[in-house]
PDB file of C-alpha atoms in Angstrom:
ATOM      1  CA  MET A   2      -1.863   9.401 -10.932  1.00  0.00           C
ATOM      2  CA  ILE A   3      -1.678  11.747  -7.981  1.00  0.00           C
ATOM      3  CA  ILE A   4      -2.800  10.591  -4.530  1.00  0.00           C
ATOM      4  CA  LYS A   5      -3.370  13.601  -2.297  1.00  0.00           C
ATOM      5  CA  ASN A   6      -4.618  14.377   1.228  1.00  0.00           C
ATOM      6  CA  GLY A   7      -3.736  10.951   2.671  1.00  0.00           C
ATOM      7  CA  LEU A   8      -1.530   9.905   5.558  1.00  0.00           C
ATOM      8  CA  ILE A   9       1.383   8.166   3.835  1.00  0.00           C
ATOM      9  CA  HIS A  10       3.302   5.326   5.498  1.00  0.00           C
ATOM     10  CA  SER A  11       7.061   5.799   5.556  1.00  0.00           C
ATOM     11  CA  LEU A  12       9.612   3.402   7.043  1.00  0.00           C
ATOM     12  CA  GLU A  13      11.447   6.395   8.511  1.00  0.00           C
ATOM     13  CA  LYS A  14       8.602   8.744   9.526  1.00  0.00           C
ATOM     14  CA  GLY A  15       5.632   6.487  10.286  1.00  0.00           C
ATOM     15  CA  PHE A  16       2.472   8.164   8.946  1.00  0.00           C
ATOM     16  CA  TYR A  17       2.592  11.734   7.674  1.00  0.00           C
ATOM     17  CA  PRO A  18       0.416  13.891   5.405  1.00  0.00           C
ATOM     18  CA  ASP A  19       1.773  14.105   1.867  1.00  0.00           C
ATOM     19  CA  THR A  20       1.068  13.682  -1.824  1.00  0.00           C
ATOM     20  CA  ILE A  21       2.191  10.637  -3.826  1.00  0.00           C
ATOM     21  CA  TYR A  22       2.973  10.785  -7.526  1.00  0.00           C
ATOM     22  CA  ILE A  23       2.766   7.725  -9.759  1.00  0.00           C
ATOM     23  CA  GLU A  24       4.266   7.751 -13.232  1.00  0.00           C
ATOM     24  CA  GLU A  25       3.182   4.680 -15.198  1.00  0.00           C
ATOM     25  CA  THR A  26       3.948   1.788 -12.801  1.00  0.00           C
ATOM     26  CA  ARG A  27       6.347   3.479 -10.326  1.00  0.00           C
ATOM     27  CA  PHE A  28       6.258   5.956  -7.476  1.00  0.00           C
ATOM     28  CA  ALA A  29       7.843   9.184  -8.754  1.00  0.00           C
ATOM     29  CA  ASN A  30       8.849  12.751  -7.832  1.00  0.00           C
ATOM     30  CA  LEU A  31       6.298  14.181 -10.264  1.00  0.00           C
ATOM     31  CA  THR A  32       3.880  12.895 -12.878  1.00  0.00           C
ATOM     32  CA  SER A  33       2.382  14.085 -16.125  1.00  0.00           C
ATOM     33  CA  ASP A  34      -0.802  12.141 -15.322  1.00  0.00           C
ATOM     34  CA  GLU A  35      -3.673  14.388 -14.311  1.00  0.00           C
ATOM     35  CA  LYS A  36      -5.797  11.709 -12.596  1.00  0.00           C
ATOM     36  CA  ILE A  37      -6.218  12.673  -8.932  1.00  0.00           C
ATOM     37  CA  LEU A  38      -7.310  10.312  -6.171  1.00  0.00           C
ATOM     38  CA  ASP A  39      -8.407  12.124  -3.013  1.00  0.00           C
ATOM     39  CA  ALA A  40      -7.240  10.058  -0.035  1.00  0.00           C
ATOM     40  CA  SER A  41      -8.798  12.308   2.622  1.00  0.00           C
ATOM     41  CA  GLY A  42      -9.446  10.258   5.756  1.00  0.00           C
ATOM     42  CA  CYS A  43      -7.201   7.424   4.564  1.00  0.00           C
ATOM     43  CA  TYR A  44      -3.908   5.840   5.453  1.00  0.00           C
ATOM     44  CA  VAL A  45      -1.867   4.968   2.357  1.00  0.00           C
ATOM     45  CA  ILE A  46       0.123   1.787   2.942  1.00  0.00           C
ATOM     46  CA  PRO A  47       2.333  -0.341   0.673  1.00  0.00           C
ATOM     47  CA  GLY A  48       0.899  -3.405  -1.016  1.00  0.00           C
ATOM     48  CA  LEU A  49       2.807  -6.675  -1.324  1.00  0.00           C
ATOM     49  CA  ILE A  50       1.204 -10.076  -1.759  1.00  0.00           C
ATOM     50  CA  ASP A  51      -1.905 -11.015  -3.713  1.00  0.00           C
ATOM     51  CA  VAL A  52      -4.223 -13.647  -2.256  1.00  0.00           C
ATOM     52  CA  HIS A  53      -6.487 -15.475  -4.699  1.00  0.00           C
ATOM     53  CA  GLY A  54      -8.743 -18.074  -3.110  1.00  0.00           C
ATOM     54  CA  ASN A  55      -6.504 -20.353  -1.078  1.00  0.00           C
ATOM     55  CA  LEU A  56      -3.276 -19.475  -2.875  1.00  0.00           C
ATOM     56  CA  ALA A  57      -1.013 -16.544  -1.983  1.00  0.00           C
ATOM     57  CA  THR A  58       1.321 -15.523  -4.812  1.00  0.00           C
ATOM     58  CA  LEU A  59       3.845 -12.864  -5.699  1.00  0.00           C
ATOM     59  CA  PRO A  60       3.272 -10.774  -8.833  1.00  0.00           C
ATOM     60  CA  ASP A  61       5.322 -13.264 -10.891  1.00  0.00           C
ATOM     61  CA  GLY A  62       3.133 -16.193  -9.757  1.00  0.00           C
ATOM     62  CA  THR A  63       5.593 -17.600  -7.191  1.00  0.00           C
ATOM     63  CA  ILE A  64       3.753 -19.209  -4.275  1.00  0.00           C
ATOM     64  CA  ALA A  65       4.330 -17.039  -1.212  1.00  0.00           C
ATOM     65  CA  ALA A  66       3.783 -19.806   1.358  1.00  0.00           C
ATOM     66  CA  SER A  67       1.131 -18.876   3.908  1.00  0.00           C
ATOM     67  CA  VAL A  68      -2.356 -18.185   2.637  1.00  0.00           C
ATOM     68  CA  THR A  69      -3.008 -15.936   5.606  1.00  0.00           C
ATOM     69  CA  ASN A  70      -4.605 -12.680   4.542  1.00  0.00           C
ATOM     70  CA  LEU A  71      -1.992 -10.138   5.636  1.00  0.00           C
ATOM     71  CA  MET A  72      -4.522  -7.313   5.694  1.00  0.00           C
ATOM     72  CA  ASP A  73      -6.702  -9.165   8.199  1.00  0.00           C
ATOM     73  CA  CYS A  74      -3.622 -10.099  10.240  1.00  0.00           C
ATOM     74  CA  MET A  75      -2.506  -6.459  10.271  1.00  0.00           C
ATOM     75  CA  LYS A  76      -5.944  -5.271  11.406  1.00  0.00           C
ATOM     76  CA  LYS A  77      -6.064  -7.966  14.109  1.00  0.00           C
ATOM     77  CA  ALA A  78      -2.622  -6.947  15.386  1.00  0.00           C
ATOM     78  CA  VAL A  79      -3.770  -3.313  15.631  1.00  0.00           C
ATOM     79  CA  SER A  80      -6.931  -4.375  17.490  1.00  0.00           C
ATOM     80  CA  MET A  81      -4.683  -6.169  20.002  1.00  0.00           C
ATOM     81  CA  GLY A  82      -2.669  -3.000  20.688  1.00  0.00           C
ATOM     82  CA  ILE A  83       0.187  -3.231  18.174  1.00  0.00           C
ATOM     83  CA  PRO A  84       0.917   0.281  16.793  1.00  0.00           C
ATOM     84  CA  LEU A  85      -0.354   0.677  13.227  1.00  0.00           C
ATOM     85  CA  GLU A  86       3.105   1.657  11.941  1.00  0.00           C
ATOM     86  CA  ALA A  87       4.596  -1.596  13.278  1.00  0.00           C
ATOM     87  CA  ALA A  88       1.707  -3.694  11.939  1.00  0.00           C
ATOM     88  CA  VAL A  89       2.033  -2.150   8.466  1.00  0.00           C
ATOM     89  CA  ARG A  90       5.789  -2.740   8.391  1.00  0.00           C
ATOM     90  CA  SER A  91       5.247  -6.346   9.521  1.00  0.00           C
ATOM     91  CA  SER A  92       2.768  -6.963   6.714  1.00  0.00           C
ATOM     92  CA  SER A  93       4.634  -5.220   3.904  1.00  0.00           C
ATOM     93  CA  TYR A  94       8.320  -4.354   4.261  1.00  0.00           C
ATOM     94  CA  ASN A  95       9.381  -7.274   6.472  1.00  0.00           C
ATOM     95  CA  PRO A  96       7.913  -9.964   4.158  1.00  0.00           C
ATOM     96  CA  ALA A  97       9.461  -8.199   1.144  1.00  0.00           C
ATOM     97  CA  CYS A  98      12.860  -8.333   2.864  1.00  0.00           C
ATOM     98  CA  SER A  99      12.364 -11.982   3.797  1.00  0.00           C
ATOM     99  CA  ILE A 100      11.824 -13.026   0.202  1.00  0.00           C
ATOM    100  CA  GLY A 101      14.417 -10.672  -1.301  1.00  0.00           C
ATOM    101  CA  ILE A 102      12.185  -8.175  -3.133  1.00  0.00           C
ATOM    102  CA  SER A 103      12.378  -5.122  -0.857  1.00  0.00           C
ATOM    103  CA  GLY A 104      14.269  -3.239  -3.569  1.00  0.00           C
ATOM    104  CA  ARG A 105      11.089  -3.045  -5.651  1.00  0.00           C
ATOM    105  CA  LEU A 106       8.155  -3.745  -3.277  1.00  0.00           C
ATOM    106  CA  GLY A 107       7.182  -3.476   0.377  1.00  0.00           C
ATOM    107  CA  SER A 108       7.378   0.288   0.923  1.00  0.00           C
ATOM    108  CA  ILE A 109       6.291   3.518  -0.696  1.00  0.00           C
ATOM    109  CA  ALA A 110       9.417   5.076  -2.190  1.00  0.00           C
ATOM    110  CA  ILE A 111      10.486   6.812  -5.397  1.00  0.00           C
ATOM    111  CA  GLY A 112      11.292   4.244  -8.095  1.00  0.00           C
ATOM    112  CA  LYS A 113       9.529   1.306  -6.451  1.00  0.00           C
ATOM    113  CA  GLN A 114       6.543  -0.394  -8.040  1.00  0.00           C
ATOM    114  CA  ALA A 115       3.441   1.669  -7.300  1.00  0.00           C
ATOM    115  CA  ASP A 116       1.448  -0.838  -5.259  1.00  0.00           C
ATOM    116  CA  CYS A 117      -0.505   0.617  -2.359  1.00  0.00           C
ATOM    117  CA  VAL A 118      -3.730   0.327  -0.414  1.00  0.00           C
ATOM    118  CA  LEU A 119      -5.825   3.196   0.947  1.00  0.00           C
ATOM    119  CA  LEU A 120      -7.396   2.380   4.319  1.00  0.00           C
ATOM    120  CA  ASP A 121     -10.089   4.313   6.118  1.00  0.00           C
ATOM    121  CA  CYS A 122      -8.406   6.079   9.063  1.00  0.00           C
ATOM    122  CA  ASN A 123     -11.222   5.114  11.461  1.00  0.00           C
ATOM    123  CA  THR A 124     -12.075   1.538  10.500  1.00  0.00           C
ATOM    124  CA  LEU A 125      -9.004   0.402   8.530  1.00  0.00           C
ATOM    125  CA  ASP A 126     -11.399  -0.822   5.838  1.00  0.00           C
ATOM    126  CA  ILE A 127      -9.986  -0.848   2.307  1.00  0.00           C
ATOM    127  CA  ARG A 128     -11.067   2.230   0.328  1.00  0.00           C
ATOM    128  CA  ALA A 129      -8.882   1.712  -2.766  1.00  0.00           C
ATOM    129  CA  VAL A 130      -6.218  -0.604  -4.195  1.00  0.00           C
ATOM    130  CA  ILE A 131      -3.520   0.508  -6.629  1.00  0.00           C
ATOM    131  CA  LYS A 132      -1.465  -2.166  -8.397  1.00  0.00           C
ATOM    132  CA  ALA A 133       1.482  -1.227 -10.626  1.00  0.00           C
ATOM    133  CA  GLY A 134       0.157   2.325 -10.825  1.00  0.00           C
ATOM    134  CA  ARG A 135      -3.387   1.352 -11.840  1.00  0.00           C
ATOM    135  CA  LEU A 136      -6.459   1.866  -9.687  1.00  0.00           C
ATOM    136  CA  ILE A 137      -7.942  -1.635  -9.629  1.00  0.00           C
ATOM    137  CA  SER A 138     -10.526  -1.208  -6.879  1.00  0.00           C
ATOM    138  CA  ALA A 139     -12.120   1.762  -5.143  1.00  0.00           C
ATOM    139  CA  ALA A 140     -14.989   2.337  -2.730  1.00  0.00           C
ATOM    140  CA  ASP A 141     -17.923   4.233  -4.191  1.00  0.00           C
ATOM    141  CA  SER A 142     -17.021   7.227  -2.009  1.00  0.00           C
ATOM    142  CA  MET A 143     -13.573   7.676  -3.619  1.00  0.00           C
TER     143      MET A 143
END
Protein backbone atom coordinates (compact mmCIF):
# COMPACT_ATOMS: atom_id res chain seq x y z
CA MET A 1 0.00 0.00 0.00
CA ILE A 2 1.10 3.55 -0.68
CA ILE A 3 -0.26 6.42 1.43
CA LYS A 4 0.34 9.71 -0.36
CA ASN A 5 -0.44 13.42 0.10
CA GLY A 6 -0.80 13.23 3.90
CA LEU A 7 0.97 15.05 6.70
CA ILE A 8 3.02 12.30 8.35
CA HIS A 9 3.85 12.36 12.07
CA SER A 10 7.53 11.93 12.86
CA LEU A 11 9.11 11.89 16.32
CA GLU A 12 11.93 14.06 14.98
CA LYS A 13 10.14 16.39 12.53
CA GLY A 14 6.58 16.73 13.85
CA PHE A 15 4.19 16.72 10.87
CA TYR A 16 5.54 16.94 7.33
CA PRO A 17 4.21 16.11 3.86
CA ASP A 18 5.45 12.76 2.59
CA THR A 19 4.53 9.38 1.16
CA ILE A 20 4.43 6.19 3.24
CA TYR A 21 5.11 2.76 1.78
CA ILE A 22 3.76 -0.41 3.36
CA GLU A 23 5.07 -3.80 2.33
CA GLU A 24 2.90 -6.59 3.76
CA THR A 25 2.66 -5.68 7.48
CA ARG A 26 5.57 -3.21 7.84
CA PHE A 27 6.46 0.35 6.92
CA ALA A 28 9.05 0.17 4.13
CA ASN A 29 11.29 2.21 1.80
CA LEU A 30 9.34 1.02 -1.24
CA THR A 31 6.55 -1.42 -2.01
CA SER A 32 5.48 -3.62 -4.87
CA ASP A 33 1.84 -3.09 -3.87
CA GLU A 34 -0.01 -0.80 -6.24
CA LYS A 35 -2.90 0.09 -3.89
CA ILE A 36 -2.84 3.85 -3.28
CA LEU A 37 -4.62 5.62 -0.44
CA ASP A 38 -4.91 9.38 -0.97
CA ALA A 39 -4.47 11.06 2.42
CA SER A 40 -5.04 14.61 1.15
CA GLY A 41 -6.29 16.76 4.03
CA CYS A 42 -5.24 14.19 6.63
CA TYR A 43 -2.70 13.79 9.37
CA VAL A 44 -1.19 10.29 9.43
CA ILE A 45 -0.45 9.23 13.00
CA PRO A 46 0.79 5.96 14.53
CA GLY A 47 -1.69 3.50 15.96
CA LEU A 48 -1.09 1.61 19.20
CA ILE A 49 -3.81 0.18 21.41
CA ASP A 50 -7.10 -1.41 20.41
CA VAL A 51 -10.16 -0.70 22.54
CA HIS A 52 -13.00 -3.22 22.35
CA GLY A 53 -15.99 -2.40 24.54
CA ASN A 54 -14.65 -1.84 28.03
CA LEU A 55 -11.37 -3.70 27.53
CA ALA A 56 -8.19 -2.15 26.12
CA THR A 57 -5.73 -4.72 24.77
CA LEU A 58 -2.45 -4.94 22.92
CA PRO A 59 -2.33 -6.86 19.63
CA ASP A 60 -1.37 -10.05 21.51
CA GLY A 61 -4.42 -9.78 23.80
CA THR A 62 -2.55 -8.44 26.85
CA ILE A 63 -4.76 -6.10 28.89
CA ALA A 64 -3.35 -2.59 28.53
CA ALA A 65 -4.77 -1.25 31.81
CA SER A 66 -6.85 1.89 31.28
CA VAL A 67 -9.89 1.62 29.07
CA THR A 68 -9.61 5.30 28.22
CA ASN A 69 -9.98 5.89 24.50
CA LEU A 70 -6.60 7.40 23.62
CA MET A 71 -7.95 9.00 20.46
CA ASP A 72 -10.57 10.93 22.42
CA CYS A 73 -7.97 11.87 25.04
CA MET A 74 -5.63 13.11 22.31
CA LYS A 75 -8.39 15.21 20.72
CA LYS A 76 -9.38 16.63 24.12
CA ALA A 77 -5.76 17.57 24.87
CA VAL A 78 -5.53 19.41 21.53
CA SER A 79 -8.81 21.23 22.24
CA MET A 80 -7.28 22.41 25.54
CA GLY A 81 -4.25 23.91 23.76
CA ILE A 82 -1.73 21.04 23.77
CA PRO A 83 0.16 21.03 20.43
CA LEU A 84 -0.99 18.18 18.18
CA GLU A 85 2.55 16.79 17.87
CA ALA A 86 2.82 16.47 21.67
CA ALA A 87 -0.66 14.95 21.98
CA VAL A 88 0.09 12.36 19.29
CA ARG A 89 3.39 11.40 20.93
CA SER A 90 1.63 11.11 24.31
CA SER A 91 -0.99 8.77 22.86
CA SER A 92 1.29 6.58 20.76
CA TYR A 93 5.05 6.59 21.33
CA ASN A 94 5.07 7.26 25.08
CA PRO A 95 2.67 4.38 25.92
CA ALA A 96 4.66 2.07 23.62
CA CYS A 97 7.83 2.97 25.52
CA SER A 98 6.10 2.48 28.86
CA ILE A 99 5.12 -1.08 28.05
CA GLY A 100 8.33 -1.98 26.22
CA ILE A 101 7.08 -2.27 22.62
CA SER A 102 8.42 0.94 21.06
CA GLY A 103 10.78 -1.11 18.89
CA ARG A 104 7.82 -2.36 16.85
CA LEU A 105 4.90 0.04 17.54
CA GLY A 106 4.19 3.62 18.57
CA SER A 107 5.73 5.54 15.67
CA ILE A 108 5.82 5.53 11.89
CA ALA A 109 9.25 4.23 10.91
CA ILE A 110 10.77 1.81 8.40
CA GLY A 111 10.53 -1.77 9.68
CA LYS A 112 7.89 -1.11 12.33
CA GLN A 113 4.44 -2.68 12.17
CA ALA A 114 2.30 -0.66 9.77
CA ASP A 115 -0.39 0.56 12.15
CA CYS A 116 -1.61 4.09 11.54
CA VAL A 117 -4.67 6.31 11.61
CA LEU A 118 -5.56 9.03 9.10
CA LEU A 119 -7.22 12.04 10.75
CA ASP A 120 -9.00 14.89 9.03
CA CYS A 121 -6.71 17.94 9.31
CA ASN A 122 -9.61 20.23 10.28
CA THR A 123 -11.71 18.12 12.64
CA LEU A 124 -9.31 15.36 13.72
CA ASP A 125 -12.06 12.87 12.87
CA ILE A 126 -10.85 9.42 11.83
CA ARG A 127 -10.82 9.02 8.03
CA ALA A 128 -9.06 5.63 7.83
CA VAL A 129 -7.43 2.97 10.02
CA ILE A 130 -4.59 0.72 8.87
CA LYS A 131 -3.68 -2.28 11.03
CA ALA A 132 -0.65 -4.45 10.20
CA GLY A 133 -0.63 -3.01 6.68
CA ARG A 134 -4.32 -3.68 5.98
CA LEU A 135 -6.94 -0.99 5.50
CA ILE A 136 -9.57 -2.04 8.04
CA SER A 137 -11.75 1.07 8.05
CA ALA A 138 -12.13 4.08 5.77
CA ALA A 139 -14.54 6.99 5.42
CA ASP A 140 -16.64 6.92 2.27
CA SER A 141 -14.67 9.90 0.94
CA MET A 142 -11.34 8.01 0.94
